[in-house]
Structures are given as structure tokens and as C-alpha cells.
């Protein structure tokens, strides 16, 4: 079996394996010059702990150039720092304090290089050493290395003092204060915090055998502390999004939709800054059960925002082990990402950003899977170091991204940081309960006709003001182009609807006053509920079809039905036989779904019908006659076709026989009737 080092170096030729003195080596021949004799290279594959430690001094002379960094990054999975130093120092002292370099191959430069790399990359290992071990090292490590060892102890004390000085003010923040900040400003502050946390991540704490045992009994309380802080920040941000969407029960769907739009804009800005950790945290919160089930709120969200949200959901998903996200991580900065217009950086300063913050869960998943897939020891008890080389490759990617992450240059905003750190956490059960209070589950909802709205949103303010005059103060006319008072929006009666919510990200100031934020109206915003010259608004309309409802979120009780939105057309294709959105339940059989589809298309069935799911590459999936459509359908597509069921008699009939037709009601008279009703309502 060829090692990873051989694959990377074209001058190495694999010869075979060789076992000697408690170690197994892969033998290679390095041929740098055809006129010279090839050099023998021994790459350590497995061995005893003592042999692995001794190889730190022998690796240079044997040609194993990647051994030292791989060992220093992974040795904590099979031993500890004190044990490595004990074995290493014992050999140094027994070899007559480095005077037998001609016999053993290594020299003072090898020892200095080893400890310089160790101290510079993992200073925390030496700052917490026992006093006896530190004195022993100081005697052996002379010159600059001994001085560096003493400096590490002083730096550790300074870091502890500065960490103790950092404190969070007491008192929870209001999640709705997110509306007072510009989306670009929020993204920059989140990126600044994420970058600081990611740069402090110690790569070996991400190893599967270390991270998966972080809470094991007997482990130190601060084990994997750098990774824990990153995970805590991710959960805090996700909780802030969820809390802002469900905390205040007095908000109307339009106002709550504005909060969702705000966080989607923040995710867009984070994506343009290549802060993928914050993007994934926001998308995860919006896909949570508590937020996803708010159908009235999503129905009030603009189409543009929904398209952007759906696009980010597809990019930042777990499909193929985060394949799309991995491509973006290592994409060159001079190669712009192909995104929608909404996700382009707003400022020249943002375009010049040369950093990246990954979602750390991608690497944690890789390393945990790698740890469980490859054994730690061979059958003879040797430690399997080939496994550590593979782990080192994943850790090297983290190191590379950390070096790129240093390119960020943002100034911290103490006001935003204080607000963010003081946000009160919210549990999944609490958020779901608040969500049910906002939109009760189906078993507690009583069906009733929704009241007719009395708010007219229009550009024709002057015209409708004259029309609304005879109705008195009960008729409110609100212009899209004129901001409203917050008190007006919140004081509307239960039979009235508040105006559409605004976009505040065009202001010049990063923070705006809270007064009136929830009642401002947008300027020429594209919205599925936008009305020109007073078209009626139905408060009970279905969610927008562009929002994907295929995610299966069930309530904690498990007693509520799950739903999906599918697109169906009816065959034979007449002029007005188009795709229409139909909601299906997990408790419905195919006949009930077919009946709803026919009523949706204003058709009367002539004979048995069959429901077909249209799959990619022209394939079709026939839904059985008495099957549950919700569970029988494939997740690959949401497009369906309803057509007459093919019977044996119809198949044997001649081609000249006319097929049975469906009675389609006229649609033009209905449009005319609705137009007449609208005119009478206005005039």
C-alpha cells in the first residue's frame, strides 16, 4: 500500500515494507538526479511508542520529511506530552548529551529545529509543564530555546489575566434590537468575532478521539476549550435568530416576516464576506421547527428574500458531506462566486476582504468518521501511524484556512458585541411553545371565515383618500412611500392588517433608532401581497410556493400531521391546465389528494385517475391507488401529473377512439366577476 507522502512526491518510488527494531517502514527510492544512485527513504508506518518518539530525531536522516509535523499534531490521541518528553529526554541524556551525533545521525540542529517547531505551534504544551520537567528541559535546551521556554510561562500568565478581565454585563438583551443595525454592519461584526474564535482554535482539539471524548468522566473541564467556544458562538447566533422570530407574541405576521427578511439579509452579507459559519447558523435557525412552521409569516415574506433563502439552503446543506460548502472554502479570492444579485457585496471595502471563516462542524465530522473507520493499532500491538497521517491532512486544511482568516480587517463595535453577548439563550422546547402560541397547531384551530381587511396598501393614495372619505376613520389608507408610526402599526384592531414591513439596509448609519422600525413601509418592494389601487388582501392565503416546505418538522408531541407543498398539472393539457400548488398531509391517501387536485383545477373527473410524480431525467413514479402520497413520493422532485388511469380495455381499443375529456369551467367570466366586485368595493 502506498503512503500519502509517495502520492504527493513524484520522485519517490515505492519498493516495499521493512520491519526493524519495533517499527514498520515503507521503503522508497528517491531519484532526484538520473546520474546519481537513488537514495533509500524510510517512512514510518507503525511501531511502538518508544520507536515513534525516537523517530522524531531520526526522521531527517531517514528522509521522512512529514513525520515531525504529523506527530506533533496527533500524538495526544495515543499518549501525553509528559510521556513524550520523558522518552525523548531520556534518549538525549543517554546519548551523552548530543555528543554522539556521528553515531546516531542527528545533531544539535535537529534537536533545535524539533523544539522550535513544537514551542511555536503548540506553546500551551510547555506553559503548563511541571517544574521538574521544565528544569530538565532548561538544562538540555541551551541558548535561545531555553529563553523561549521561560518566555512561554510569562505569556501564559498574561493571557490568564486578560481573560479574567473580560466580563459580560448582566441583564438580557432584546433580540428585536437586531432591527436597529444595518445588515452589512451586523455581518462585519459577526465575521470579526467568528474570525477571532477560529484563529484561536487548536487543531488537535478537533481530532475525533479527542473531541468525541471531551465530556468523558475524568477529563479536564477545559478540554477542547477552543472548539467549545466556537460551538457556543454558533449556538448563540442560531438562538438569537430563533428568539427574534418567536419571542414577542404581539407582533403581526408582516412584522415578524420583516425580522426573517433582516436575518436573511445578514446571511447574504456574511456570505459575501466568506463567513460561512454565520451563514450556516442563520440558515439552521430559520429551518428550525419553531420558525419553519410559521406559515402565515413566511407567506408575508417577499419573493426576492425567499429565493435568496432557498438558494443558500441548497448551498449550505449536508448533502454529499457539505460538498458545495467545501468548494467555496478553498475557492480562490480572485474567482468570484456565482450568486444572485442580492448576494453581491454592498461596498468596495467588502469586496476587498481576503479572509474566510469555515463551518467547523465540517472538519469535526470528517475527523470523527476517520477515527471510527481506521483502527488505532495493528494486530501485533504497534501503533498505526498511517491513521495519524490521514488525520494530519485534515488538520492541515484547518491550518491553511486559519492563515487565510488573518486577512480580515474589521473594527469591533462594543455596542453590538455587548448586545450580542447579553442575548438570553432559548431552548428548543421553549421556542416551539412560543411558536405554537403564535400559530396554534391544527388540532386547536377553529375554522372560520377571515375578516375582510380594512387597510389598503397602494400607490394611488390621493385617489383612494377621496374614495375612502365617506367611510370615515375606519378606513386607513397607507402609502408604500411614506413611513408609518410604530404606534399606528401596533394599535391596529384585530380586524385590520398592518402595512408591509420595510427594508432598513439603505440607510447610511449602522444603527438606527428603534422608534417606528416595525411600522415603516418599503419603497417599491416586490411582494406577493402587494396591491395596486386597493386590491383585496386575503390573510389566510397559502404560503408562497417558492418556499420549500419539504423539510419534515414534526411537533414534540408527534400528534400533528406533517405537510408538503407539491406542484400538479392535469392531463390532457388544455389551455388553462397549468401547474398549481397543492398542500398534502401525511395522513391523506391518494384518492383524497386526487380529489383536491381536481377541485383546485376546477375539473370534474371522467373515470379513474392516477397520480404521477415527474422525476429528473424524464422518469416517472406512479403513486399506487391507495398509497399515502406524503410517504410514497420521492424527495427528488415536487412536480406531479394527474392523468386518466390506463385500463386494459382502453389499451386494447383502437387509436381512433376519442379519449374521455374533463369538463373544465370557464375562467374568464370568473375574472370578470372578481373585477366587478373589486370595482364595487372601491367606488
PDB file of C-alpha atoms in Angstrom, residues 409-538:
ATOM      1  CA  UNK A 409      -9.546  43.846   8.915  1.00  0.00           C
ATOM      2  CA  UNK A 410     -12.653  44.949  10.833  1.00  0.00           C
ATOM      3  CA  UNK A 411     -13.121  47.342  13.743  1.00  0.00           C
ATOM      4  CA  UNK A 412     -15.156  45.943  16.628  1.00  0.00           C
ATOM      5  CA  UNK A 413     -18.330  47.741  17.687  1.00  0.00           C
ATOM      6  CA  UNK A 414     -18.605  47.488  21.515  1.00  0.00           C
ATOM      7  CA  UNK A 415     -22.306  48.337  21.375  1.00  0.00           C
ATOM      8  CA  UNK A 416     -23.122  45.405  19.071  1.00  0.00           C
ATOM      9  CA  UNK A 417     -20.812  42.982  20.905  1.00  0.00           C
ATOM     10  CA  UNK A 418     -22.415  43.874  24.250  1.00  0.00           C
ATOM     11  CA  UNK A 419     -25.889  43.369  22.788  1.00  0.00           C
ATOM     12  CA  UNK A 420     -24.928  40.026  21.259  1.00  0.00           C
ATOM     13  CA  UNK A 421     -23.203  38.659  24.382  1.00  0.00           C
ATOM     14  CA  UNK A 422     -26.153  39.580  26.592  1.00  0.00           C
ATOM     15  CA  UNK A 423     -28.720  37.733  24.487  1.00  0.00           C
ATOM     16  CA  UNK A 424     -30.707  35.295  26.573  1.00  0.00           C
ATOM     17  CA  UNK A 425     -30.466  31.683  25.318  1.00  0.00           C
ATOM     18  CA  UNK A 426     -33.648  29.930  24.289  1.00  0.00           C
ATOM     19  CA  UNK A 427     -34.231  26.186  24.380  1.00  0.00           C
ATOM     20  CA  UNK A 428     -35.785  24.188  21.565  1.00  0.00           C
ATOM     21  CA  UNK A 429     -38.819  23.311  23.691  1.00  0.00           C
ATOM     22  CA  UNK A 430     -39.371  26.944  24.698  1.00  0.00           C
ATOM     23  CA  UNK A 431     -39.073  28.219  21.129  1.00  0.00           C
ATOM     24  CA  UNK A 432     -41.537  25.589  19.900  1.00  0.00           C
ATOM     25  CA  UNK A 433     -44.048  26.522  22.589  1.00  0.00           C
ATOM     26  CA  UNK A 434     -43.779  30.213  21.659  1.00  0.00           C
ATOM     27  CA  UNK A 435     -44.219  29.260  18.008  1.00  0.00           C
ATOM     28  CA  UNK A 436     -47.398  27.332  18.836  1.00  0.00           C
ATOM     29  CA  UNK A 437     -48.699  30.363  20.739  1.00  0.00           C
ATOM     30  CA  UNK A 438     -48.168  32.486  17.624  1.00  0.00           C
ATOM     31  CA  UNK A 439     -49.745  29.986  15.199  1.00  0.00           C
ATOM     32  CA  UNK A 440     -51.625  27.230  17.058  1.00  0.00           C
ATOM     33  CA  UNK A 441     -51.433  23.694  15.756  1.00  0.00           C
ATOM     34  CA  UNK A 442     -54.224  22.392  13.541  1.00  0.00           C
ATOM     35  CA  UNK A 443     -55.971  20.421  16.257  1.00  0.00           C
ATOM     36  CA  UNK A 444     -56.582  23.631  18.241  1.00  0.00           C
ATOM     37  CA  UNK A 445     -57.551  25.899  15.342  1.00  0.00           C
ATOM     38  CA  UNK A 446     -61.253  26.516  14.706  1.00  0.00           C
ATOM     39  CA  UNK A 447     -62.154  27.150  11.085  1.00  0.00           C
ATOM     40  CA  UNK A 448     -63.814  30.474  10.473  1.00  0.00           C
ATOM     41  CA  UNK A 449     -64.032  32.952   7.657  1.00  0.00           C
ATOM     42  CA  UNK A 450     -61.245  35.535   7.955  1.00  0.00           C
ATOM     43  CA  UNK A 451     -62.423  39.129   8.414  1.00  0.00           C
ATOM     44  CA  UNK A 452     -62.135  41.417   5.458  1.00  0.00           C
ATOM     45  CA  UNK A 453     -59.088  43.679   5.850  1.00  0.00           C
ATOM     46  CA  UNK A 454     -59.639  47.386   6.141  1.00  0.00           C
ATOM     47  CA  UNK A 455     -56.113  48.549   5.297  1.00  0.00           C
ATOM     48  CA  UNK A 456     -55.462  49.416   1.658  1.00  0.00           C
ATOM     49  CA  UNK A 457     -51.802  49.446   0.594  1.00  0.00           C
ATOM     50  CA  UNK A 458     -51.416  51.365  -2.642  1.00  0.00           C
ATOM     51  CA  UNK A 459     -49.502  53.847  -4.700  1.00  0.00           C
ATOM     52  CA  UNK A 460     -52.768  55.732  -5.510  1.00  0.00           C
ATOM     53  CA  UNK A 461     -53.007  57.412  -2.108  1.00  0.00           C
ATOM     54  CA  UNK A 462     -54.657  60.648  -3.256  1.00  0.00           C
ATOM     55  CA  UNK A 463     -57.292  58.877  -5.346  1.00  0.00           C
ATOM     56  CA  UNK A 464     -58.231  56.369  -2.668  1.00  0.00           C
ATOM     57  CA  UNK A 465     -58.232  59.031   0.030  1.00  0.00           C
ATOM     58  CA  UNK A 466     -61.133  60.633  -1.758  1.00  0.00           C
ATOM     59  CA  UNK A 467     -62.826  57.268  -2.200  1.00  0.00           C
ATOM     60  CA  UNK A 468     -62.315  56.332   1.462  1.00  0.00           C
ATOM     61  CA  UNK A 469     -63.643  59.656   2.798  1.00  0.00           C
ATOM     62  CA  UNK A 470     -67.310  58.535   3.004  1.00  0.00           C
ATOM     63  CA  UNK A 471     -66.297  55.551   5.152  1.00  0.00           C
ATOM     64  CA  UNK A 472     -64.865  57.732   7.913  1.00  0.00           C
ATOM     65  CA  UNK A 473     -61.883  56.910  10.162  1.00  0.00           C
ATOM     66  CA  UNK A 474     -62.490  53.161   9.991  1.00  0.00           C
ATOM     67  CA  UNK A 475     -60.779  53.074   6.577  1.00  0.00           C
ATOM     68  CA  UNK A 476     -56.970  53.512   6.745  1.00  0.00           C
ATOM     69  CA  UNK A 477     -55.046  54.369   3.581  1.00  0.00           C
ATOM     70  CA  UNK A 478     -51.308  53.715   3.828  1.00  0.00           C
ATOM     71  CA  UNK A 479     -48.797  54.610   1.121  1.00  0.00           C
ATOM     72  CA  UNK A 480     -45.807  52.434   0.324  1.00  0.00           C
ATOM     73  CA  UNK A 481     -43.611  55.504   0.057  1.00  0.00           C
ATOM     74  CA  UNK A 482     -44.500  57.105   3.402  1.00  0.00           C
ATOM     75  CA  UNK A 483     -43.209  55.636   6.695  1.00  0.00           C
ATOM     76  CA  UNK A 484     -45.823  54.933   9.361  1.00  0.00           C
ATOM     77  CA  UNK A 485     -45.669  55.459  13.088  1.00  0.00           C
ATOM     78  CA  UNK A 486     -44.909  52.329  15.123  1.00  0.00           C
ATOM     79  CA  UNK A 487     -47.863  53.039  17.408  1.00  0.00           C
ATOM     80  CA  UNK A 488     -50.216  53.044  14.419  1.00  0.00           C
ATOM     81  CA  UNK A 489     -48.989  49.626  13.244  1.00  0.00           C
ATOM     82  CA  UNK A 490     -49.210  48.096  16.723  1.00  0.00           C
ATOM     83  CA  UNK A 491     -52.555  49.715  17.578  1.00  0.00           C
ATOM     84  CA  UNK A 492     -54.495  48.317  14.637  1.00  0.00           C
ATOM     85  CA  UNK A 493     -57.532  46.352  15.680  1.00  0.00           C
ATOM     86  CA  UNK A 494     -57.617  42.568  15.305  1.00  0.00           C
ATOM     87  CA  UNK A 495     -59.712  43.028  12.156  1.00  0.00           C
ATOM     88  CA  UNK A 496     -57.040  45.141  10.488  1.00  0.00           C
ATOM     89  CA  UNK A 497     -53.740  44.286   8.894  1.00  0.00           C
ATOM     90  CA  UNK A 498     -50.597  46.302   9.434  1.00  0.00           C
ATOM     91  CA  UNK A 499     -48.652  47.623   6.445  1.00  0.00           C
ATOM     92  CA  UNK A 500     -45.924  45.629   4.816  1.00  0.00           C
ATOM     93  CA  UNK A 501     -42.614  45.734   6.585  1.00  0.00           C
ATOM     94  CA  UNK A 502     -39.618  47.731   5.306  1.00  0.00           C
ATOM     95  CA  UNK A 503     -36.011  47.261   4.382  1.00  0.00           C
ATOM     96  CA  UNK A 504     -33.719  49.373   6.559  1.00  0.00           C
ATOM     97  CA  UNK A 505     -30.432  48.475   4.949  1.00  0.00           C
ATOM     98  CA  UNK A 506     -30.304  51.503   2.634  1.00  0.00           C
ATOM     99  CA  UNK A 507     -29.602  53.924   5.477  1.00  0.00           C
ATOM    100  CA  UNK A 508     -26.168  55.428   5.913  1.00  0.00           C
ATOM    101  CA  UNK A 509     -25.913  54.964   9.670  1.00  0.00           C
ATOM    102  CA  UNK A 510     -25.041  51.483  11.003  1.00  0.00           C
ATOM    103  CA  UNK A 511     -27.549  51.843  13.858  1.00  0.00           C
ATOM    104  CA  UNK A 512     -30.998  53.406  13.651  1.00  0.00           C
ATOM    105  CA  UNK A 513     -33.455  54.409  16.378  1.00  0.00           C
ATOM    106  CA  UNK A 514     -35.922  51.719  17.345  1.00  0.00           C
ATOM    107  CA  UNK A 515     -38.957  54.037  17.162  1.00  0.00           C
ATOM    108  CA  UNK A 516     -41.159  53.110  14.249  1.00  0.00           C
ATOM    109  CA  UNK A 517     -38.900  50.320  12.917  1.00  0.00           C
ATOM    110  CA  UNK A 518     -41.624  47.702  12.820  1.00  0.00           C
ATOM    111  CA  UNK A 519     -44.145  50.010  11.128  1.00  0.00           C
ATOM    112  CA  UNK A 520     -42.105  51.525   8.298  1.00  0.00           C
ATOM    113  CA  UNK A 521     -43.195  50.629   4.785  1.00  0.00           C
ATOM    114  CA  UNK A 522     -40.885  49.652   1.899  1.00  0.00           C
ATOM    115  CA  UNK A 523     -40.188  51.627  -1.247  1.00  0.00           C
ATOM    116  CA  UNK A 524     -41.416  49.831  -4.369  1.00  0.00           C
ATOM    117  CA  UNK A 525     -40.856  46.356  -2.885  1.00  0.00           C
ATOM    118  CA  UNK A 526     -41.723  43.273  -4.878  1.00  0.00           C
ATOM    119  CA  UNK A 527     -44.145  41.289  -2.733  1.00  0.00           C
ATOM    120  CA  UNK A 528     -46.725  38.647  -3.446  1.00  0.00           C
ATOM    121  CA  UNK A 529     -49.244  40.618  -1.377  1.00  0.00           C
ATOM    122  CA  UNK A 530     -48.516  44.000  -2.980  1.00  0.00           C
ATOM    123  CA  UNK A 531     -51.691  45.684  -4.180  1.00  0.00           C
ATOM    124  CA  UNK A 532     -52.092  48.457  -6.675  1.00  0.00           C
ATOM    125  CA  UNK A 533     -55.117  50.721  -6.340  1.00  0.00           C
ATOM    126  CA  UNK A 534     -56.539  48.783  -3.425  1.00  0.00           C
ATOM    127  CA  UNK A 535     -56.698  45.111  -4.356  1.00  0.00           C
ATOM    128  CA  UNK A 536     -58.004  42.984  -1.533  1.00  0.00           C
ATOM    129  CA  UNK A 537     -55.581  41.011   0.649  1.00  0.00           C
ATOM    130  CA  UNK A 538     -56.544  37.575   1.896  1.00  0.00           C
TER     131      UNK A 538
END
